[in-house]
mmCIF file of N, CA and C in Angstrom:
data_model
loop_
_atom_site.group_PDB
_atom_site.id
_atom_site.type_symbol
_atom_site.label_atom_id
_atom_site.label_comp_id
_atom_site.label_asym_id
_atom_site.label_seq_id
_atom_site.Cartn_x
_atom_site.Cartn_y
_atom_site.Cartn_z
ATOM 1 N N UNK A 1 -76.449 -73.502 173.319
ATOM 2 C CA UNK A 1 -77.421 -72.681 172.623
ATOM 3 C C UNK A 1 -78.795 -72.931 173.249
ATOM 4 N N UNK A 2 -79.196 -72.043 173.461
ATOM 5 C CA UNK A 2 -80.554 -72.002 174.307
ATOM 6 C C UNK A 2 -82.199 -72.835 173.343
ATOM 7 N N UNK A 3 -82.878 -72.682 173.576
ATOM 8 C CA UNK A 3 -83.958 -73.583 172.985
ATOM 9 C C UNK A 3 -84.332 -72.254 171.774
ATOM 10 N N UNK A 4 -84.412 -70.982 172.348
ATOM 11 C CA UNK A 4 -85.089 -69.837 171.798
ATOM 12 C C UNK A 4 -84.236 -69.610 170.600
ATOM 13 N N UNK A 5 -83.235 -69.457 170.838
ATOM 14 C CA UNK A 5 -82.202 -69.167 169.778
ATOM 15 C C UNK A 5 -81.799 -69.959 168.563
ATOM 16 N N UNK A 6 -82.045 -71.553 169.271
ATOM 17 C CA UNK A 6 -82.150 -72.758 168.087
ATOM 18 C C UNK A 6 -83.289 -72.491 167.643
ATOM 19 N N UNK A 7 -84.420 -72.097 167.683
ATOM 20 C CA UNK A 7 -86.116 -71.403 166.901
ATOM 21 C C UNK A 7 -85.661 -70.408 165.877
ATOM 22 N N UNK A 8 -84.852 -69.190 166.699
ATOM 23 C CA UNK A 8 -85.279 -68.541 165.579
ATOM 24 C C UNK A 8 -84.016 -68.814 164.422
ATOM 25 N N UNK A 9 -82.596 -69.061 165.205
ATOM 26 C CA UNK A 9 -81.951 -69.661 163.478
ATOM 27 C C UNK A 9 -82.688 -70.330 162.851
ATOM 28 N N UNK A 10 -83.612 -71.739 163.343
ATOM 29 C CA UNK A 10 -84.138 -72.135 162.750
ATOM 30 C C UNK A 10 -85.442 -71.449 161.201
ATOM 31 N N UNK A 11 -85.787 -70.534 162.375
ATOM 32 C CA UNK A 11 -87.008 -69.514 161.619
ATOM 33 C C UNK A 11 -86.098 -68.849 160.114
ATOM 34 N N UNK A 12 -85.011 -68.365 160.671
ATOM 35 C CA UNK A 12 -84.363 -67.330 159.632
ATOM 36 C C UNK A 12 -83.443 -68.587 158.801
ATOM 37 N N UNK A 13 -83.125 -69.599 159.144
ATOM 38 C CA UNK A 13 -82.559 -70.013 158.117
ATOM 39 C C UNK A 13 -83.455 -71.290 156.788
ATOM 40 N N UNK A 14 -84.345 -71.081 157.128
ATOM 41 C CA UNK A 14 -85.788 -71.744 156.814
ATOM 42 C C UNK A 14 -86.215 -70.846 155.413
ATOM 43 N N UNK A 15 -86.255 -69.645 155.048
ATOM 44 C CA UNK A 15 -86.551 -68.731 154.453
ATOM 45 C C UNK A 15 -85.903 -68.910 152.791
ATOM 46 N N UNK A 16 -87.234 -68.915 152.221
ATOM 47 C CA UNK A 16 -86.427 -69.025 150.713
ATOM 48 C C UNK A 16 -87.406 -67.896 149.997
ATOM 49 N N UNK A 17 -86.158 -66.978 149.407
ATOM 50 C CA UNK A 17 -87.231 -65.471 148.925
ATOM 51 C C UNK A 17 -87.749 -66.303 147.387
ATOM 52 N N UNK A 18 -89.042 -66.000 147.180
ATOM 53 C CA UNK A 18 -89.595 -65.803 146.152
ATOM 54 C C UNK A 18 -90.125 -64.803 145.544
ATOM 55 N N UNK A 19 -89.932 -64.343 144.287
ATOM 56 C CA UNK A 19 -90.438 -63.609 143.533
ATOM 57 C C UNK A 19 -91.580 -62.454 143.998
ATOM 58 N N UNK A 20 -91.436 -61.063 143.662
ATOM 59 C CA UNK A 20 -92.137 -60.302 144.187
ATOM 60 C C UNK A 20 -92.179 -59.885 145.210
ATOM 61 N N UNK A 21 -90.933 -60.191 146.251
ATOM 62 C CA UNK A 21 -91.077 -59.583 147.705
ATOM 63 C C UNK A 21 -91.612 -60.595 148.423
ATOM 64 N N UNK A 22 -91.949 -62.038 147.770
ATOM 65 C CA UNK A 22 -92.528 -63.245 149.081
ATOM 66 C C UNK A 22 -91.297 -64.028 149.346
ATOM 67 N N UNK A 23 -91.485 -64.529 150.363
ATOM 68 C CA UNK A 23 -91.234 -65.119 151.328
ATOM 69 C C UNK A 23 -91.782 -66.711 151.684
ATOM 70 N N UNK A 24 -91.070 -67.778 151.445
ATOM 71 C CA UNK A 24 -91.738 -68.992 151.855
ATOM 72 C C UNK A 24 -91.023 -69.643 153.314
ATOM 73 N N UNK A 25 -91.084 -69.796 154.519
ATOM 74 C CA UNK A 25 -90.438 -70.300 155.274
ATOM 75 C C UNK A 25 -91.274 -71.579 155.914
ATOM 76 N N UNK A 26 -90.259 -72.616 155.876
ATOM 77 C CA UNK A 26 -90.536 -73.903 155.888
ATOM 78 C C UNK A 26 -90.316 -74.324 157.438
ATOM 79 N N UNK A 27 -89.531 -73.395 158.186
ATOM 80 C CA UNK A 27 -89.333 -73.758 159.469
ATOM 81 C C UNK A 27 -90.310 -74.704 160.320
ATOM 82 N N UNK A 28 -91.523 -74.431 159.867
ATOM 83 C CA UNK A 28 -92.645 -75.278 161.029
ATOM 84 C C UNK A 28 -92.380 -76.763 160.529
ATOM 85 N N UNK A 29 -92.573 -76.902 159.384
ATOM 86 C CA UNK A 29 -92.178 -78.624 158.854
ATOM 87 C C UNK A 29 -91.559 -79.641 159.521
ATOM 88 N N UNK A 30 -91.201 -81.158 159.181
ATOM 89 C CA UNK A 30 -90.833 -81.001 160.319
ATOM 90 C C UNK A 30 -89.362 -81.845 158.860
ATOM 91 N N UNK A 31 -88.868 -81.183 158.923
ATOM 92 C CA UNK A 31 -87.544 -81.329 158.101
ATOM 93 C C UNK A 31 -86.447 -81.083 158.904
ATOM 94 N N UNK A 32 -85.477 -82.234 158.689
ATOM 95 C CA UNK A 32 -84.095 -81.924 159.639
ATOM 96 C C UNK A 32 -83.322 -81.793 158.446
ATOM 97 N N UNK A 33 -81.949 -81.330 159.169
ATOM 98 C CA UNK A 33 -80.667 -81.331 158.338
ATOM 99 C C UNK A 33 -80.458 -82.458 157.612
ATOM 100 N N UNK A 34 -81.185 -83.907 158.199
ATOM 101 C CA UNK A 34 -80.162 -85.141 157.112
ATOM 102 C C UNK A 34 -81.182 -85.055 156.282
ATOM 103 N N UNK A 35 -82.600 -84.652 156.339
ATOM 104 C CA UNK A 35 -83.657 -84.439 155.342
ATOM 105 C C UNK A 35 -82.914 -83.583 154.271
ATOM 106 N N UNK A 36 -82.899 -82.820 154.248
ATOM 107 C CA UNK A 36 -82.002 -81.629 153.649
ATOM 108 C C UNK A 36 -80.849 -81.792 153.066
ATOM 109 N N UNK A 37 -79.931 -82.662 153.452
ATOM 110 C CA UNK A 37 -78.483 -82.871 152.659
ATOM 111 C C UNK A 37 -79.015 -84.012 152.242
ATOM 112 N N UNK A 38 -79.976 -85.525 152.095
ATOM 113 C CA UNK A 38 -80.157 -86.082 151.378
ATOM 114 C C UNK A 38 -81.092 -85.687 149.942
ATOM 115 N N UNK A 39 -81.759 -84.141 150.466
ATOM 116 C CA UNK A 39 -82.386 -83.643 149.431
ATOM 117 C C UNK A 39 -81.707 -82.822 148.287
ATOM 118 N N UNK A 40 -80.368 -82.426 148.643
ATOM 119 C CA UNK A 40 -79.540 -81.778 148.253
ATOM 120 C C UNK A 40 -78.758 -82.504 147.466
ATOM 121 N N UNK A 41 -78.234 -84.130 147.893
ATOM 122 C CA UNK A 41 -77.818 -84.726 147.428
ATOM 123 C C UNK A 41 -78.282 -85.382 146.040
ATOM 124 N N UNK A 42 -79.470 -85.893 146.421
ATOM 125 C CA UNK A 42 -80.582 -86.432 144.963
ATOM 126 C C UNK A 42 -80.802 -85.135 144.234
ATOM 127 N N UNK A 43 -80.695 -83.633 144.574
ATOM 128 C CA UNK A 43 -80.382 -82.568 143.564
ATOM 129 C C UNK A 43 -79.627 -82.333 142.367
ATOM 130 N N UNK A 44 -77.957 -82.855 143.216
ATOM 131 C CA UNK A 44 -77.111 -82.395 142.525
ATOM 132 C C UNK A 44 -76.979 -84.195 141.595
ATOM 133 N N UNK A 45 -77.290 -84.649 141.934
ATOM 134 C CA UNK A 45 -77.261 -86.562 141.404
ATOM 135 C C UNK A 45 -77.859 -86.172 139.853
ATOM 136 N N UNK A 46 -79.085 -85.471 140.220
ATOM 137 C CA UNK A 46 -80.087 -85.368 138.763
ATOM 138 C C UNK A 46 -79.834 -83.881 138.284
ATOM 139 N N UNK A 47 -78.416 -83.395 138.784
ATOM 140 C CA UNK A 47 -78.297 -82.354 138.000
ATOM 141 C C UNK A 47 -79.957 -80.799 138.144
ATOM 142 N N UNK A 48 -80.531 -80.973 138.904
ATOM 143 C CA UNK A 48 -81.557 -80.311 138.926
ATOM 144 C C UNK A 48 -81.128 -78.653 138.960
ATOM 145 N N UNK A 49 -80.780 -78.129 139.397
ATOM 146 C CA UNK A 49 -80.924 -76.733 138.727
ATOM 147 C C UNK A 49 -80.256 -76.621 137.481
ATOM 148 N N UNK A 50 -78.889 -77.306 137.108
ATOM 149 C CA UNK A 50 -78.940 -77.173 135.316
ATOM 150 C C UNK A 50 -79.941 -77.613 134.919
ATOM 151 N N UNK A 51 -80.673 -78.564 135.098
ATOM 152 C CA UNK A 51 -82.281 -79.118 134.129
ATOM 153 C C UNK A 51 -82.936 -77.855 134.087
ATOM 154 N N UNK A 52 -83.031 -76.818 135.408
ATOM 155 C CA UNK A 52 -84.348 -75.776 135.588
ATOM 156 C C UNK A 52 -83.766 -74.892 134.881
ATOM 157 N N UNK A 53 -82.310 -74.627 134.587
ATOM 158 C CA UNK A 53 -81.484 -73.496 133.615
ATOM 159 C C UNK A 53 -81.866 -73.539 132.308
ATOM 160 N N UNK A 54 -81.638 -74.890 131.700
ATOM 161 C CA UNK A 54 -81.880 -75.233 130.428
ATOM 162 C C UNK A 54 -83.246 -74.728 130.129
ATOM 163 N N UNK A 55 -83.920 -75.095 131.218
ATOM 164 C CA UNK A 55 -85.869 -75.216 130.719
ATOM 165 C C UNK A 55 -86.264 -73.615 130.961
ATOM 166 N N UNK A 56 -85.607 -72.883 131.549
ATOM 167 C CA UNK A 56 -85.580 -71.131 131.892
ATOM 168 C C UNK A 56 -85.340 -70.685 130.051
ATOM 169 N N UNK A 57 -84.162 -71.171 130.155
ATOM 170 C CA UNK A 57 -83.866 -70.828 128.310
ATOM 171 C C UNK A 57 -83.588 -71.239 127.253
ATOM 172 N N UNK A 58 -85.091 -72.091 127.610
ATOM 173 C CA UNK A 58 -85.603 -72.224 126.083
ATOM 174 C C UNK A 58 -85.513 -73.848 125.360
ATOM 175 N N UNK A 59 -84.056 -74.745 126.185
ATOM 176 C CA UNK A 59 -84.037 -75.554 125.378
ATOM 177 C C UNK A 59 -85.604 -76.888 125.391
ATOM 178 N N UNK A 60 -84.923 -77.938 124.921
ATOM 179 C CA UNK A 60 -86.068 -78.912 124.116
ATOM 180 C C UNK A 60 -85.710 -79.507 125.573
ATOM 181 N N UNK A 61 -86.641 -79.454 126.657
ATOM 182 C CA UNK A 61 -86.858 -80.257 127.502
ATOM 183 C C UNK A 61 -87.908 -81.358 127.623
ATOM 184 N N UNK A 62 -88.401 -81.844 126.284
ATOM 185 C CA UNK A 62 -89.475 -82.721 126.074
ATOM 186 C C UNK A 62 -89.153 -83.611 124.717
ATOM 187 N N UNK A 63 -88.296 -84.236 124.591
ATOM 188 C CA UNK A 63 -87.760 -84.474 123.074
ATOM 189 C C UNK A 63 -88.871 -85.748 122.705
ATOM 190 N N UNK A 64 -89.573 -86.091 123.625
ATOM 191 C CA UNK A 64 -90.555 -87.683 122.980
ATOM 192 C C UNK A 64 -91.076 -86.461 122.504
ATOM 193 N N UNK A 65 -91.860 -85.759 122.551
ATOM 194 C CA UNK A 65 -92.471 -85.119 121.752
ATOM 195 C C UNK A 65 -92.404 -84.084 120.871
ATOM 196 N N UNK A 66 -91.060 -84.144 120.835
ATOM 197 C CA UNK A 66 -90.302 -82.470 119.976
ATOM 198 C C UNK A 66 -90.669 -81.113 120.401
ATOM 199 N N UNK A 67 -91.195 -80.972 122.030
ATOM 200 C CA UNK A 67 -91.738 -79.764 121.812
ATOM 201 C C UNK A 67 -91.299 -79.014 123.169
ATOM 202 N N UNK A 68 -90.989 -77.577 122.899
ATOM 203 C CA UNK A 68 -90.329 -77.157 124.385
ATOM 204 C C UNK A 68 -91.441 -76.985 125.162
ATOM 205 N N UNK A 69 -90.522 -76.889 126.343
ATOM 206 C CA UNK A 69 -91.559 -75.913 127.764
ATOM 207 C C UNK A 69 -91.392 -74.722 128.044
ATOM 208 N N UNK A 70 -92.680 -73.923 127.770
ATOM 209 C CA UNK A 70 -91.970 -73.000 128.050
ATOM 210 C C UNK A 70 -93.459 -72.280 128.711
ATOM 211 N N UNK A 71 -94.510 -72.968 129.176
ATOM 212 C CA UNK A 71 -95.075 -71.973 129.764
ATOM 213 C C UNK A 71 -94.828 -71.358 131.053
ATOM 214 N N UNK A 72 -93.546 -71.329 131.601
ATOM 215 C CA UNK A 72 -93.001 -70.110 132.777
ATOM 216 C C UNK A 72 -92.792 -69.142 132.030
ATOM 217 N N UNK A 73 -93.105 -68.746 130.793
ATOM 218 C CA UNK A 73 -92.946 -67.366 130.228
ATOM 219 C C UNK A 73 -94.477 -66.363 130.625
ATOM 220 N N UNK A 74 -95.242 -67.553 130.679
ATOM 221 C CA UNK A 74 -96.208 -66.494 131.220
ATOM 222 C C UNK A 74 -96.010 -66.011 132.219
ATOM 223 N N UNK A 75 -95.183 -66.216 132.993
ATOM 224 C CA UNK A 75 -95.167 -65.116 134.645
ATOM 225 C C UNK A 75 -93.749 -64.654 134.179
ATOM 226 N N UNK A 76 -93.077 -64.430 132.671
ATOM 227 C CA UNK A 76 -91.974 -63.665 132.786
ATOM 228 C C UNK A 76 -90.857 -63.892 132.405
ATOM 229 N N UNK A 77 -90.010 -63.423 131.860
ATOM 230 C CA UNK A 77 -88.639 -64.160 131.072
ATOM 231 C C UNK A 77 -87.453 -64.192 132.024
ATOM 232 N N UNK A 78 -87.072 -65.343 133.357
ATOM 233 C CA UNK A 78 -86.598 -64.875 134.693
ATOM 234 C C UNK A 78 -84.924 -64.531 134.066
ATOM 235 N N UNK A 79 -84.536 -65.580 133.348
ATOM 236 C CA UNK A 79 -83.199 -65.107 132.765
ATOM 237 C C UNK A 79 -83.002 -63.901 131.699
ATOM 238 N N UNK A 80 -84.175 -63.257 131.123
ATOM 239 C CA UNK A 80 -83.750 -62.396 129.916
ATOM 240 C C UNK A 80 -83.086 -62.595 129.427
ATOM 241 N N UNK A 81 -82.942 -63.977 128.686
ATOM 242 C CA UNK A 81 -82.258 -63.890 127.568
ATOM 243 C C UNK A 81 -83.538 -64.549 126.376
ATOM 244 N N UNK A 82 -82.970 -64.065 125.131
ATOM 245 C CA UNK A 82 -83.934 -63.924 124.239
ATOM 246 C C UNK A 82 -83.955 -65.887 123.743
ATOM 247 N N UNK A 83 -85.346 -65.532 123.727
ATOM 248 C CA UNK A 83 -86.355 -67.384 123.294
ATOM 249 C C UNK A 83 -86.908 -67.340 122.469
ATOM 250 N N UNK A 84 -85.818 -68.000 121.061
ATOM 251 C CA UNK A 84 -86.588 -68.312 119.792
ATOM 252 C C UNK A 84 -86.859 -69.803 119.103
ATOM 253 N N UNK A 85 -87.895 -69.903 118.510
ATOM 254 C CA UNK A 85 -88.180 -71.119 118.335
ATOM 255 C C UNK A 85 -88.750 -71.089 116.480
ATOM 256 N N UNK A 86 -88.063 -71.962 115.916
ATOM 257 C CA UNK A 86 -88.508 -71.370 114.517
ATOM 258 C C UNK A 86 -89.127 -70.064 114.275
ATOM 259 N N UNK A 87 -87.952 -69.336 114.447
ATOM 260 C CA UNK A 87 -87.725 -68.058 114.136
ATOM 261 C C UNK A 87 -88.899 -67.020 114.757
ATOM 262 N N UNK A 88 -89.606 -67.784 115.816
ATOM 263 C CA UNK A 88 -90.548 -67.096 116.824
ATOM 264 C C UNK A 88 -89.882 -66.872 117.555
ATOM 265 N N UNK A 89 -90.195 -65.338 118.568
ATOM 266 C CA UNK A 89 -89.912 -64.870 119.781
ATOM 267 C C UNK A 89 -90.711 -65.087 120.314
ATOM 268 N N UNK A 90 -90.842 -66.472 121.427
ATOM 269 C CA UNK A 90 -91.621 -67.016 121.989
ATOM 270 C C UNK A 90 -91.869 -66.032 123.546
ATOM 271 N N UNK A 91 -91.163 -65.502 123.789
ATOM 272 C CA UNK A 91 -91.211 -64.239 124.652
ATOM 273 C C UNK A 91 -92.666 -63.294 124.364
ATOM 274 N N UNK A 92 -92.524 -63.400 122.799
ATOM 275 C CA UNK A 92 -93.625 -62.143 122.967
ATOM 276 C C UNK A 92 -94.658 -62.842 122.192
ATOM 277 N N UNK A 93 -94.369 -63.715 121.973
ATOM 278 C CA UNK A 93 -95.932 -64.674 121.738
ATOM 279 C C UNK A 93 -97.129 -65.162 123.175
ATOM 280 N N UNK A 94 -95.569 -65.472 124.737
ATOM 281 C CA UNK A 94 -96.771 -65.516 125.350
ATOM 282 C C UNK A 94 -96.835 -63.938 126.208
ATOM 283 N N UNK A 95 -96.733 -63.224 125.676
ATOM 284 C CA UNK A 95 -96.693 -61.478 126.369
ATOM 285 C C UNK A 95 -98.131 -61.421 125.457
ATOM 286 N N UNK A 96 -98.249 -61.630 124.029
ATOM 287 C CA UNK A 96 -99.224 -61.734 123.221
ATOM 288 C C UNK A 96 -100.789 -62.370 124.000
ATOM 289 N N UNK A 97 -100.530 -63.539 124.730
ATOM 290 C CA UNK A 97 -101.778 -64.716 125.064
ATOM 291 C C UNK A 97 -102.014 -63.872 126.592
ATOM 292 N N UNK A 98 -101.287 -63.229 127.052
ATOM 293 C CA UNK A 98 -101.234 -62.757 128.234
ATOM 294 C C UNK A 98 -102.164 -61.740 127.954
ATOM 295 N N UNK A 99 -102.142 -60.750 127.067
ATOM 296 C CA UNK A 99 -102.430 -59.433 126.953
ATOM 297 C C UNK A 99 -104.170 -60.123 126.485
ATOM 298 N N UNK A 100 -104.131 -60.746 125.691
ATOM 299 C CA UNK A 100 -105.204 -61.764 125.449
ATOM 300 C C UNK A 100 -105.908 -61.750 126.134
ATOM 301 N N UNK A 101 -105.591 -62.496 127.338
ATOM 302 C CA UNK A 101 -106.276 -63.348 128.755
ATOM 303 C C UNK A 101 -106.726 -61.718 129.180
ATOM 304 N N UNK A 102 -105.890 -60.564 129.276
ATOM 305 C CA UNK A 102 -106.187 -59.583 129.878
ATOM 306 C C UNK A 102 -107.684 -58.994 129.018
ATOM 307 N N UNK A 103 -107.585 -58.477 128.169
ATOM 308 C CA UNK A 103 -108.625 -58.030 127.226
ATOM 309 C C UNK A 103 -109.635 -58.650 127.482
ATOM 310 N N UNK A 104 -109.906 -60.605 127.413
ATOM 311 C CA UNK A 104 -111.097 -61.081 127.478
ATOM 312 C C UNK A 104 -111.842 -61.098 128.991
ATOM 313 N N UNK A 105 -111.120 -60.875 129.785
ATOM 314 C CA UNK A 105 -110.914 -60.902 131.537
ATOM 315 C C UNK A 105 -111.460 -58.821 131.945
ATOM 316 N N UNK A 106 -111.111 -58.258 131.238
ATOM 317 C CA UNK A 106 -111.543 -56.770 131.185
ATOM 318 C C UNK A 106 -113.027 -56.846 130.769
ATOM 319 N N UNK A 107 -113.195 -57.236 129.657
ATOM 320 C CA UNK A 107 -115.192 -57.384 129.247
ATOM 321 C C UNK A 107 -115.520 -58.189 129.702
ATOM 322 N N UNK A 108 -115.282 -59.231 130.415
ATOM 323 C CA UNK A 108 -116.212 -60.093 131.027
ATOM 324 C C UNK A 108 -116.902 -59.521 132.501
ATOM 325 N N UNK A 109 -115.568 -58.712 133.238
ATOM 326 C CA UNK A 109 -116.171 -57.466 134.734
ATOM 327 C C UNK A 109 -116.452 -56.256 134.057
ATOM 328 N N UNK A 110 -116.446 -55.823 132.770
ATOM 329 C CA UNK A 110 -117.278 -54.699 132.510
ATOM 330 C C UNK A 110 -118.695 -55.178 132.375
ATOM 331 N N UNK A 111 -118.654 -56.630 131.532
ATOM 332 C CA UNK A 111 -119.972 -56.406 131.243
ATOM 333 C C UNK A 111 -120.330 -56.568 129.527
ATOM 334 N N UNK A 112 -119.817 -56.228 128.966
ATOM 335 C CA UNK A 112 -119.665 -56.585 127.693
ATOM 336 C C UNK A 112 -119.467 -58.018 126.880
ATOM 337 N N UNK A 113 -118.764 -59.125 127.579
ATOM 338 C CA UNK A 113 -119.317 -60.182 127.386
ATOM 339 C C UNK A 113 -120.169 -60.835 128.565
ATOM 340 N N UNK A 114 -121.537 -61.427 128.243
ATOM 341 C CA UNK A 114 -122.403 -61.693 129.182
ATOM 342 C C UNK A 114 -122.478 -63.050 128.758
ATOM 343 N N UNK A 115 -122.998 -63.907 130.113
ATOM 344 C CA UNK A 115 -123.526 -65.026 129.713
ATOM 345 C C UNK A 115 -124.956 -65.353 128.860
ATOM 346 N N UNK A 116 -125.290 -66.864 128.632
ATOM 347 C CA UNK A 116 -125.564 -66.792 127.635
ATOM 348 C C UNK A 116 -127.361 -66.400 128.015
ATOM 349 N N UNK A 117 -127.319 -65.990 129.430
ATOM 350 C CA UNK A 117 -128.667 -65.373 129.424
ATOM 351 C C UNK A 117 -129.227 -63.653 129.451
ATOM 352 N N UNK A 118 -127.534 -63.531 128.990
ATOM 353 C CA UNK A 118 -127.490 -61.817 128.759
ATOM 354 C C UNK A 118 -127.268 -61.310 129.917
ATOM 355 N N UNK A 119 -126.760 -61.975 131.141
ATOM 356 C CA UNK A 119 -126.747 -60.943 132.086
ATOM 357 C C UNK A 119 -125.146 -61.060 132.208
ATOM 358 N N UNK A 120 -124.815 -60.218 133.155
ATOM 359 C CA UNK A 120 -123.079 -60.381 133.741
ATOM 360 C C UNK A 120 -122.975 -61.456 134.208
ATOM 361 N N UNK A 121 -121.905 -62.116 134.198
ATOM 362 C CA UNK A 121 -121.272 -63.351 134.980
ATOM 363 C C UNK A 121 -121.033 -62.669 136.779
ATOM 364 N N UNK A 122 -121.469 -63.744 137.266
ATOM 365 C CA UNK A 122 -121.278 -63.022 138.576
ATOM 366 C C UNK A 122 -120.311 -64.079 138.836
ATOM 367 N N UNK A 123 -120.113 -65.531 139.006
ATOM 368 C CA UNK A 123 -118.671 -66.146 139.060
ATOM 369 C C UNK A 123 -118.231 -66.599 137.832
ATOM 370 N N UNK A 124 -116.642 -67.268 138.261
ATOM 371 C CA UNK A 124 -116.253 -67.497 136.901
ATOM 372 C C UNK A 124 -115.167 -68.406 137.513
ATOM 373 N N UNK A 125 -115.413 -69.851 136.795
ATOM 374 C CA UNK A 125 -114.622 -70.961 137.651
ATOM 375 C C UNK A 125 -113.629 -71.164 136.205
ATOM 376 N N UNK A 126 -112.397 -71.163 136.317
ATOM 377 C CA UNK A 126 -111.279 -71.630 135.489
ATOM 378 C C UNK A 126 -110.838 -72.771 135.703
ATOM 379 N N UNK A 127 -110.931 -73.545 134.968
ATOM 380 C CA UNK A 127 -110.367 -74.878 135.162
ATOM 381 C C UNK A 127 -109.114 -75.107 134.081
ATOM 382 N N UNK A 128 -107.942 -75.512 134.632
ATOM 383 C CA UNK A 128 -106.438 -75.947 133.964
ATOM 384 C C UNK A 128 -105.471 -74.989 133.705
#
């Protein structure tokens, strides 16, 4: 196999699709195969994508503190299946904080909420 040809399998098999039509490829890194099957290995050891299944829907992935995780609902419910939590549809509670964030994020570039010297915000630093 030529040098060129070990590049670009490399290039194309490097590629992990993400969400929305992206694309992450790791090819430049400098990760080998035993990198990779020992990473694969400590995967399946800790059970890690059932952990990320469970925490997709809904269950108590935080029990010291009794309380789920669930803010990946703000970018979206990836399994669709329905997330209730004392008898909340936590689905549309954060569709609710979302629409929120949207509304207060709309008057702040209209103009309607101003800082506190009455003029428009010209930046706006978010922190957490």
């Amino acid at each position: 196999m030529s040098r060129n040809s070990f590049h670009k399998k490399r290039i194309q098999n490097a590629n992990i699709k993400l969400g929305g039509g992206l694309v992450y490829n790791w090819a430049a890194e400098p990760v080998t195969d035993e990198i990779i099957d020992k990473l694969q290995a400590f995967s399946d050891e800790m059970e890690l994508v059932e952990k990320y299944q469970a925490l997709l829907s809904g269950e108590m992935m935080n029990p010291g503190e009794k309380r789920l995780v669930l803010h990946q609902l703000t970018r979206g419910n990836v399994l669709g299946c329905k997330i209730e939590h004392n008898g909340e549809d936590k689905e549309a509670f954060y569709k609710g904080e979302l629409d929120k964030i949207k509304e207060f994020s709309e008057q702040v570039r209209s103009g309607k909420i101003v800082g506190s010297t009455g003029k428009k915000f010209k930046y706006v630093c978010q922190i957490g």
